[in-house]
Short mmCIF file of C-alpha atoms in Angstrom, two decimals:
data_model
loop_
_atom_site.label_atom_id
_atom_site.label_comp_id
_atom_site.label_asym_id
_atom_site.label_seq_id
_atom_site.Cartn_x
_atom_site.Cartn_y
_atom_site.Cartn_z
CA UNK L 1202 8.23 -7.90 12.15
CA UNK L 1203 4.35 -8.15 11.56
CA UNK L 1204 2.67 -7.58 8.38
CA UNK L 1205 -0.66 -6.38 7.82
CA UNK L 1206 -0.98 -8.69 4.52
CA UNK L 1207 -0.73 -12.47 3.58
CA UNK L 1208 2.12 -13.55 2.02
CA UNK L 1209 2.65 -12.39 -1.76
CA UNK L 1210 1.53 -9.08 -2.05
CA UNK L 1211 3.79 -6.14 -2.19
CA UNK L 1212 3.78 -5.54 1.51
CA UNK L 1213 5.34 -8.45 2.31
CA UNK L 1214 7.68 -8.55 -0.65
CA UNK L 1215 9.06 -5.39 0.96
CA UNK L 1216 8.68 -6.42 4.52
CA UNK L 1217 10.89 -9.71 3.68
CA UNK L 1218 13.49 -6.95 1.81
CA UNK L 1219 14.08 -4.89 4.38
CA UNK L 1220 14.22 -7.68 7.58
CA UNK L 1221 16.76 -9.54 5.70
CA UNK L 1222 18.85 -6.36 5.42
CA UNK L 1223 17.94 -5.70 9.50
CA UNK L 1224 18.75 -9.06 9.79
CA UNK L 1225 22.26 -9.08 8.45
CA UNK L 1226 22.98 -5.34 10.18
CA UNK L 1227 21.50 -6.71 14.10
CA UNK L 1228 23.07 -10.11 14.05
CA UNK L 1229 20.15 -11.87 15.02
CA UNK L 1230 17.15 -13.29 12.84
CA UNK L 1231 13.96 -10.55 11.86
CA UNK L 1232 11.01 -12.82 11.32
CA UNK L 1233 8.55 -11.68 9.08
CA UNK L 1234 4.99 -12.63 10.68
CA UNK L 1235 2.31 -12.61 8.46
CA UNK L 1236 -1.03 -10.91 10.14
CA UNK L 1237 -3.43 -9.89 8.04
CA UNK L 1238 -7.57 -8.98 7.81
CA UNK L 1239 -9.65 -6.07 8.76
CA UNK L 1240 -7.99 -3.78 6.50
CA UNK L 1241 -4.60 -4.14 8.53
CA UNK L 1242 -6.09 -3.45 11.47
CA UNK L 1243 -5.03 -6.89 12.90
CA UNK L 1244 -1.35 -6.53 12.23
CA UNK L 1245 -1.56 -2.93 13.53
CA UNK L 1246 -3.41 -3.89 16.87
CA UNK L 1247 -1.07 -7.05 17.45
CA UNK L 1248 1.78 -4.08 17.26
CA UNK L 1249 0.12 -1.14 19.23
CA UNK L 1250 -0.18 -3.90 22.11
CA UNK L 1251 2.96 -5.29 22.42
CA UNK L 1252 5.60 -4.51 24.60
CA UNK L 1253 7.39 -1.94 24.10
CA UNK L 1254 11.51 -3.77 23.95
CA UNK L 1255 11.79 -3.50 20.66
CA UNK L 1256 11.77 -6.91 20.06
CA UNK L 1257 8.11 -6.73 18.26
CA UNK L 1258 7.96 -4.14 15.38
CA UNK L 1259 5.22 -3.58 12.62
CA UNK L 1260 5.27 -2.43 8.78
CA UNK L 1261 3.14 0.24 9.37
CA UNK L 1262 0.97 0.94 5.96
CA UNK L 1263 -0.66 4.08 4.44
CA UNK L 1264 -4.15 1.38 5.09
CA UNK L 1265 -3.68 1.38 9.09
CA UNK L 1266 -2.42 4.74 9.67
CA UNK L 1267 -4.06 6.86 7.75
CA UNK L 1268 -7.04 5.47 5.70
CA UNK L 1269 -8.73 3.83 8.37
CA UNK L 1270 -8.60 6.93 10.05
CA UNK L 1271 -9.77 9.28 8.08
CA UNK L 1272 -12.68 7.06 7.11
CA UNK L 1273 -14.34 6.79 10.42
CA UNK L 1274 -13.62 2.95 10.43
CA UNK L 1275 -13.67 2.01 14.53
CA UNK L 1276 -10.56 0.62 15.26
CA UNK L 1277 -9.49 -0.81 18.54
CA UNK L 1278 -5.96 1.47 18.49
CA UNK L 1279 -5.10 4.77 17.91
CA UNK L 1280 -3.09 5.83 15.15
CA UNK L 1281 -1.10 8.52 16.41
CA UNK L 1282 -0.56 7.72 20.03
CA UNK L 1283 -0.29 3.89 20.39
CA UNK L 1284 3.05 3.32 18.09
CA UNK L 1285 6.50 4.38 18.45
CA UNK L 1286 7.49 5.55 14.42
CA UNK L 1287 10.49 4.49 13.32
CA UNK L 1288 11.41 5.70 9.76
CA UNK L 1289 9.44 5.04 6.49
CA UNK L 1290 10.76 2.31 4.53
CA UNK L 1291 9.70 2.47 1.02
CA UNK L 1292 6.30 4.02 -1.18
CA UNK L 1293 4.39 2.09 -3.50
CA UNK L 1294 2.46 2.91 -6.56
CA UNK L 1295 -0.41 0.97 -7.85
CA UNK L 1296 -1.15 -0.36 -11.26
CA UNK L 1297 -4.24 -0.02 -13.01
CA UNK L 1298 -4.62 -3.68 -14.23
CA UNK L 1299 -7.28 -5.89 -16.35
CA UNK L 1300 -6.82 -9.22 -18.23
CA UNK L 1301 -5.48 -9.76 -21.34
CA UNK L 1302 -9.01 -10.43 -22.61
CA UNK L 1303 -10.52 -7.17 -21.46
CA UNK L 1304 -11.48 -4.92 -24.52
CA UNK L 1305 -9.47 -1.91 -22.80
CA UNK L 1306 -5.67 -1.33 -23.75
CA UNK L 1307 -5.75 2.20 -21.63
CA UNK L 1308 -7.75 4.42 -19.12
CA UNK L 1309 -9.73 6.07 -21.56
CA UNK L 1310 -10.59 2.36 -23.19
CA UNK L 1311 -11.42 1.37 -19.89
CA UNK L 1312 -13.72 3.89 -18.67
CA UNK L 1313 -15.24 3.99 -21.82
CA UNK L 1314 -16.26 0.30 -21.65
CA UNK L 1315 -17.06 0.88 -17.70
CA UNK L 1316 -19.50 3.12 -18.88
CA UNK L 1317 -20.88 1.22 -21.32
CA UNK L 1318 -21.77 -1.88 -19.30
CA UNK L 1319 -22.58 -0.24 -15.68
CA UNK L 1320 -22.15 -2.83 -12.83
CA UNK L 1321 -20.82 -5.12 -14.97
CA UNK L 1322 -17.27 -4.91 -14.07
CA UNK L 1323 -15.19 -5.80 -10.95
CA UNK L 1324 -12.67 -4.28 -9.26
CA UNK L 1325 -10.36 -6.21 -6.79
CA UNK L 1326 -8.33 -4.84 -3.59
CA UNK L 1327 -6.88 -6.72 -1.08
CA UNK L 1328 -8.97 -5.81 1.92
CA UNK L 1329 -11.85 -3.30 2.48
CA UNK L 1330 -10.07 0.03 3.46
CA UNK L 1331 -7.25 -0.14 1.78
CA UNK L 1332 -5.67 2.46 -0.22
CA UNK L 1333 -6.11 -0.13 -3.30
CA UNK L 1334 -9.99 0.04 -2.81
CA UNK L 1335 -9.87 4.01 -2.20
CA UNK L 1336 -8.19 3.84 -5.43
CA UNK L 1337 -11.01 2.14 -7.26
CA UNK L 1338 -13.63 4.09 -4.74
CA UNK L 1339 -12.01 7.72 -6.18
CA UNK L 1340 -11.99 6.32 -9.87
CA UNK L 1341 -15.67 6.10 -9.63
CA UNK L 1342 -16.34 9.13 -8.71
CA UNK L 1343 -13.93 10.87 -10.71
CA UNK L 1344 -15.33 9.51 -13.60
CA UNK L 1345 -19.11 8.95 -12.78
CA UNK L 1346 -18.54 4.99 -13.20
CA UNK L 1347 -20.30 1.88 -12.10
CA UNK L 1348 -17.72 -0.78 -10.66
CA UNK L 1349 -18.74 -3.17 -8.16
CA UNK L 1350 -15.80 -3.90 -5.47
CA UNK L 1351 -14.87 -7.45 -4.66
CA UNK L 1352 -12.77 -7.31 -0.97
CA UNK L 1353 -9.92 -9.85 -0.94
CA UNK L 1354 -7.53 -11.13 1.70
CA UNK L 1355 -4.79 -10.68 -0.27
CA UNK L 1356 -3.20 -9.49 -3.19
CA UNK L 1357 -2.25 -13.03 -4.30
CA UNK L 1358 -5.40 -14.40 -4.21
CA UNK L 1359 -6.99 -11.13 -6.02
CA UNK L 1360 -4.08 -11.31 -8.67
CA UNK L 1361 -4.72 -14.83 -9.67
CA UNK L 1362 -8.64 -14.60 -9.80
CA UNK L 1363 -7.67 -10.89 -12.52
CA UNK L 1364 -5.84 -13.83 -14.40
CA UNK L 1365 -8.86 -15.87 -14.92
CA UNK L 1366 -11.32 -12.92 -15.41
CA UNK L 1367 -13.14 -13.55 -12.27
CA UNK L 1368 -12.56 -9.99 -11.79
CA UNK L 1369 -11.80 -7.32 -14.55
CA UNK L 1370 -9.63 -5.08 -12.79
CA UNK L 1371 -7.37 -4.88 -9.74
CA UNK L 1372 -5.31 -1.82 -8.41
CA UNK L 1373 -2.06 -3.51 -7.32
CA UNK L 1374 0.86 -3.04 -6.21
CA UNK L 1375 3.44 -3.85 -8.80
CA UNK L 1376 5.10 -6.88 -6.94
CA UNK L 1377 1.38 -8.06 -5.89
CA UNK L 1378 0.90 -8.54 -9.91
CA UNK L 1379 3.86 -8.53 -11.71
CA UNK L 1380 3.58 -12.23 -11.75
CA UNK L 1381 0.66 -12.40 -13.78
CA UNK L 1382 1.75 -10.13 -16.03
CA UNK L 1383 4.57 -12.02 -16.75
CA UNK L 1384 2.40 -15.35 -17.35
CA UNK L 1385 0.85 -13.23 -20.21
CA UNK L 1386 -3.20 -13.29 -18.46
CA UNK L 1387 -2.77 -9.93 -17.46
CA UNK L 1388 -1.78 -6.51 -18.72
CA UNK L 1389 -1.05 -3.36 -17.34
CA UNK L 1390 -2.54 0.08 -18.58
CA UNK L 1391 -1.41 2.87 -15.91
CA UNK L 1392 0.15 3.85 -12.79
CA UNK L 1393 -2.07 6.10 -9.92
CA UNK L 1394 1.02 7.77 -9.19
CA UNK L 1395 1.08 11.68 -9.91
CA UNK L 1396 4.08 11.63 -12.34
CA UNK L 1397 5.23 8.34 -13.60
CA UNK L 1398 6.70 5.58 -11.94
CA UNK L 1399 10.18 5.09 -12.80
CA UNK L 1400 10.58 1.87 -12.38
CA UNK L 1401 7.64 1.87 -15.28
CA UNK L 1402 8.45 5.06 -17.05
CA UNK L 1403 6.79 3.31 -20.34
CA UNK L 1404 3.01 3.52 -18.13
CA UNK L 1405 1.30 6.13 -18.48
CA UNK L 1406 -0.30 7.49 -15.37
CA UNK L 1407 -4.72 7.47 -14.65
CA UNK L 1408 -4.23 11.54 -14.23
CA UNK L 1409 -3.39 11.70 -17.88
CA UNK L 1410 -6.61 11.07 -18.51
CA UNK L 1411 -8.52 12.15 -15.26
CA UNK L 1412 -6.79 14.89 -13.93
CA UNK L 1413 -6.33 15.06 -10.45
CA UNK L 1414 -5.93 11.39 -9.84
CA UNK L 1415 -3.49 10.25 -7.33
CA UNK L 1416 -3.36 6.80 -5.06
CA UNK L 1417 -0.58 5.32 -3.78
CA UNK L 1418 0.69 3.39 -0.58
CA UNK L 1419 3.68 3.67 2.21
CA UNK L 1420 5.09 1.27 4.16
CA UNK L 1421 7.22 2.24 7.66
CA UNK L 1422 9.28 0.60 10.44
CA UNK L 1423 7.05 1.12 13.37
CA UNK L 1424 6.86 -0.50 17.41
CA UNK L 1425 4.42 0.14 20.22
CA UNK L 1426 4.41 3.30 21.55
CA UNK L 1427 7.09 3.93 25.28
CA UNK L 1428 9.75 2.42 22.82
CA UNK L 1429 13.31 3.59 24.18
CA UNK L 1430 13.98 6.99 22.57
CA UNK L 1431 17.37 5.48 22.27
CA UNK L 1432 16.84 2.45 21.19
CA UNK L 1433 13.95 3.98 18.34
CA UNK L 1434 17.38 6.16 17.64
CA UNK L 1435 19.61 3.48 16.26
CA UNK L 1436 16.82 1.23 14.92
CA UNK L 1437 16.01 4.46 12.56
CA UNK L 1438 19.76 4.89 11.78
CA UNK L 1439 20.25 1.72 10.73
CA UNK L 1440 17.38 1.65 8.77
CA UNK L 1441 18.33 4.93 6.76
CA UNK L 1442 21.98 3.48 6.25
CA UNK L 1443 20.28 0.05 4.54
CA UNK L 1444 18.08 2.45 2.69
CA UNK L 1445 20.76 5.14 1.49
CA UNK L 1446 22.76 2.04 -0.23
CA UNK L 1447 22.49 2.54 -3.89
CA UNK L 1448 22.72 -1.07 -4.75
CA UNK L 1449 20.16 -1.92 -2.75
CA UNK L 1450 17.61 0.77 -3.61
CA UNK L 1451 17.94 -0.06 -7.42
CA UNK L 1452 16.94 -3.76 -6.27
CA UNK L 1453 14.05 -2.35 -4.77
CA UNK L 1454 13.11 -0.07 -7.54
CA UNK L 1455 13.20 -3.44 -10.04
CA UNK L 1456 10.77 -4.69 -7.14
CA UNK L 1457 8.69 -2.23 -8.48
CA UNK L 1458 8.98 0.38 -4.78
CA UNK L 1459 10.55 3.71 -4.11
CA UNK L 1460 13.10 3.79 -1.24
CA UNK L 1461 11.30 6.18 1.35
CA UNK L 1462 14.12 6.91 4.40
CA UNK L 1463 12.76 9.38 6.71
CA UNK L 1464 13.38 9.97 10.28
CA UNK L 1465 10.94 9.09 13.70
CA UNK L 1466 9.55 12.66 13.76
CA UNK L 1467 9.74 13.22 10.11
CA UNK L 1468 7.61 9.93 9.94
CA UNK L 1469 4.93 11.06 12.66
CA UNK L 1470 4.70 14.33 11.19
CA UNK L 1471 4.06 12.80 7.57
CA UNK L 1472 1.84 10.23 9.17
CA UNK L 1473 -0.38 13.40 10.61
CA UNK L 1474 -0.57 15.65 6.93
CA UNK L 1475 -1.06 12.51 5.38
CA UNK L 1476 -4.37 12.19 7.61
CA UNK L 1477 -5.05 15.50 7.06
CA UNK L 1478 -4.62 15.34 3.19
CA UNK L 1479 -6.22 12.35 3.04
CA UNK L 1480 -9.51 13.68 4.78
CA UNK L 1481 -10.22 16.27 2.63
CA UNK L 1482 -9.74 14.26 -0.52
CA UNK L 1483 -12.02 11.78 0.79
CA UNK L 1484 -14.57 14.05 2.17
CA UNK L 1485 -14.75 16.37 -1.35
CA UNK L 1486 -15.19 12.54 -3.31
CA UNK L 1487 -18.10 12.47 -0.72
CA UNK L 1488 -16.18 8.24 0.79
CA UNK L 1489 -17.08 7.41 3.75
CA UNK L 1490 -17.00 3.82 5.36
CA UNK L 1491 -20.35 3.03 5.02
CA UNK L 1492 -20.31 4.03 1.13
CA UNK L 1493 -16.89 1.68 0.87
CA UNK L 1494 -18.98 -1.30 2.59
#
């Protein structure tokens, strides 16, 4: 199973979840395989050119699939013809958050103070492209802020430089920071989801305050495309019957992720509005790549 990340962020929290559950239900070992940089294009690419046996699946993110995309960003496969979906696995929402030390206890706080010192303050993602940096990318031009972006190559790293202050805010996942917030260095002020995450109902959400505001991320079992429609068949089914356990979708919503079970066509057809969607959005903010670099 490749993901797109290093080890620690949410990704592979969730990509470690779910192939120990595969795992258990194939009888034979799902190794996770860590593959990340270019905005998940590597751990996309390593997928779209493998053969097609099933025996080398992806976690196919909102980053590779859609973002990427939509932003014009060259990429050396194609998004809607070179994989074989499988069935989403589980959504993510981000969380706004800053050190303990930051003068900003909420959104408004925070965009108060980002207005008051333009270019002063960072914002960390973990990877150019990402829907973590779109996040920050849409903030500022929601809100007619100055925040410089500082690319990572990971959410681990980026979560324990927001500890030290080296940066002042990251949009994470919430198993990519939950650590820190648990040290006590960091705090978190608000979800990008639409409606609040229930894993978090006590966060308030960014659209509270800026209206209109929605990020999040998606992660989904995918393989190179001329997969066996068979074989695609039970992997999906299998997947969905790990998913639809109740037990084990409350142990992912404590991980801080929404179960997400769809099926292969569902997934392709969600992976092409999300494109769509997602182009508009970024077109009417006025993102392109070159204004992300």
């Amino acid at each position: 199973l490749v993901a797109p990340y290093p080890p620690g962020g949410g990704a592979d929290i969730s990509g470690r979840t779910i192939a120990q559950k595969l795992t258990e239900v194939w009888g034979q070992q799902v190794v996770v395989d860590n593959r990340p940089g270019a905005g998940t294009a590597i751990g996309h690419d390593i997928v779209a050119k493998s053969r097609p046996d099933g025996y080398t699946l992806g976690l196919g993110s909102s980053a590779g699939m859609v973002l990427n995309p939509v932003l014009g960003t060259k990429l050396p496969y194609d998004a809607l013809k070179d994989f074989s979906t499988i069935g989403h696995i589980v959504s993510l929402p981000f969380v706004v958050a800053v050190p303990v030390s930051l003068p900003a206890s909420n959104m408004r706080e925070l965009i108060a103070l980002a207005k008051a010192q333009p270019g002063k303050l960072n914002f960390a993602s973990p990877g150019m492209g990402t829907p973590n940096h779109l996040a920050g990318e849409m903030l500022k031009v929601m809100t007619s802020i100055n925040i410089v972006h500082v690319a990572y190559k990971g959410a681990g790293i980026a979560a324990t430089d927001l500890a030290s202050g080296a940066v002042q805010i990251f949009f994470s996942t919430v198993p990519g920071v939950m650590p820190v917030i648990r040290s006590g260095r960091v705090k978190a002020i608000a979800t990008t989801t639409a409606e609040r995450f229930r894993g978090m109902p006590e966060l308030p959400t960014v659209a509270e305050v800026v209206p209109g505001f929605e990020c999040s991320s998606w992660y989904g079992l995918i393989g190179p495309a001329g997969m066996p429609k068979a074989l695609v068949a039970r992997m999906s089914a299998d997947l969905n019957r790990i998913l639809a356990n109740a037990e084990f979708g409350q142990r992912l919503l404590l991980g801080g992720v929404e179960p997400m079970s769809s099926t292969p066509e569902a997934m392709q057809r969600f992976i092409v509005a999300e494109q769509k969607r997602w182009g508009e959005v970024i077109r009417g903010a006025g993102i392109t790549a070159d204004v992300m670099r």
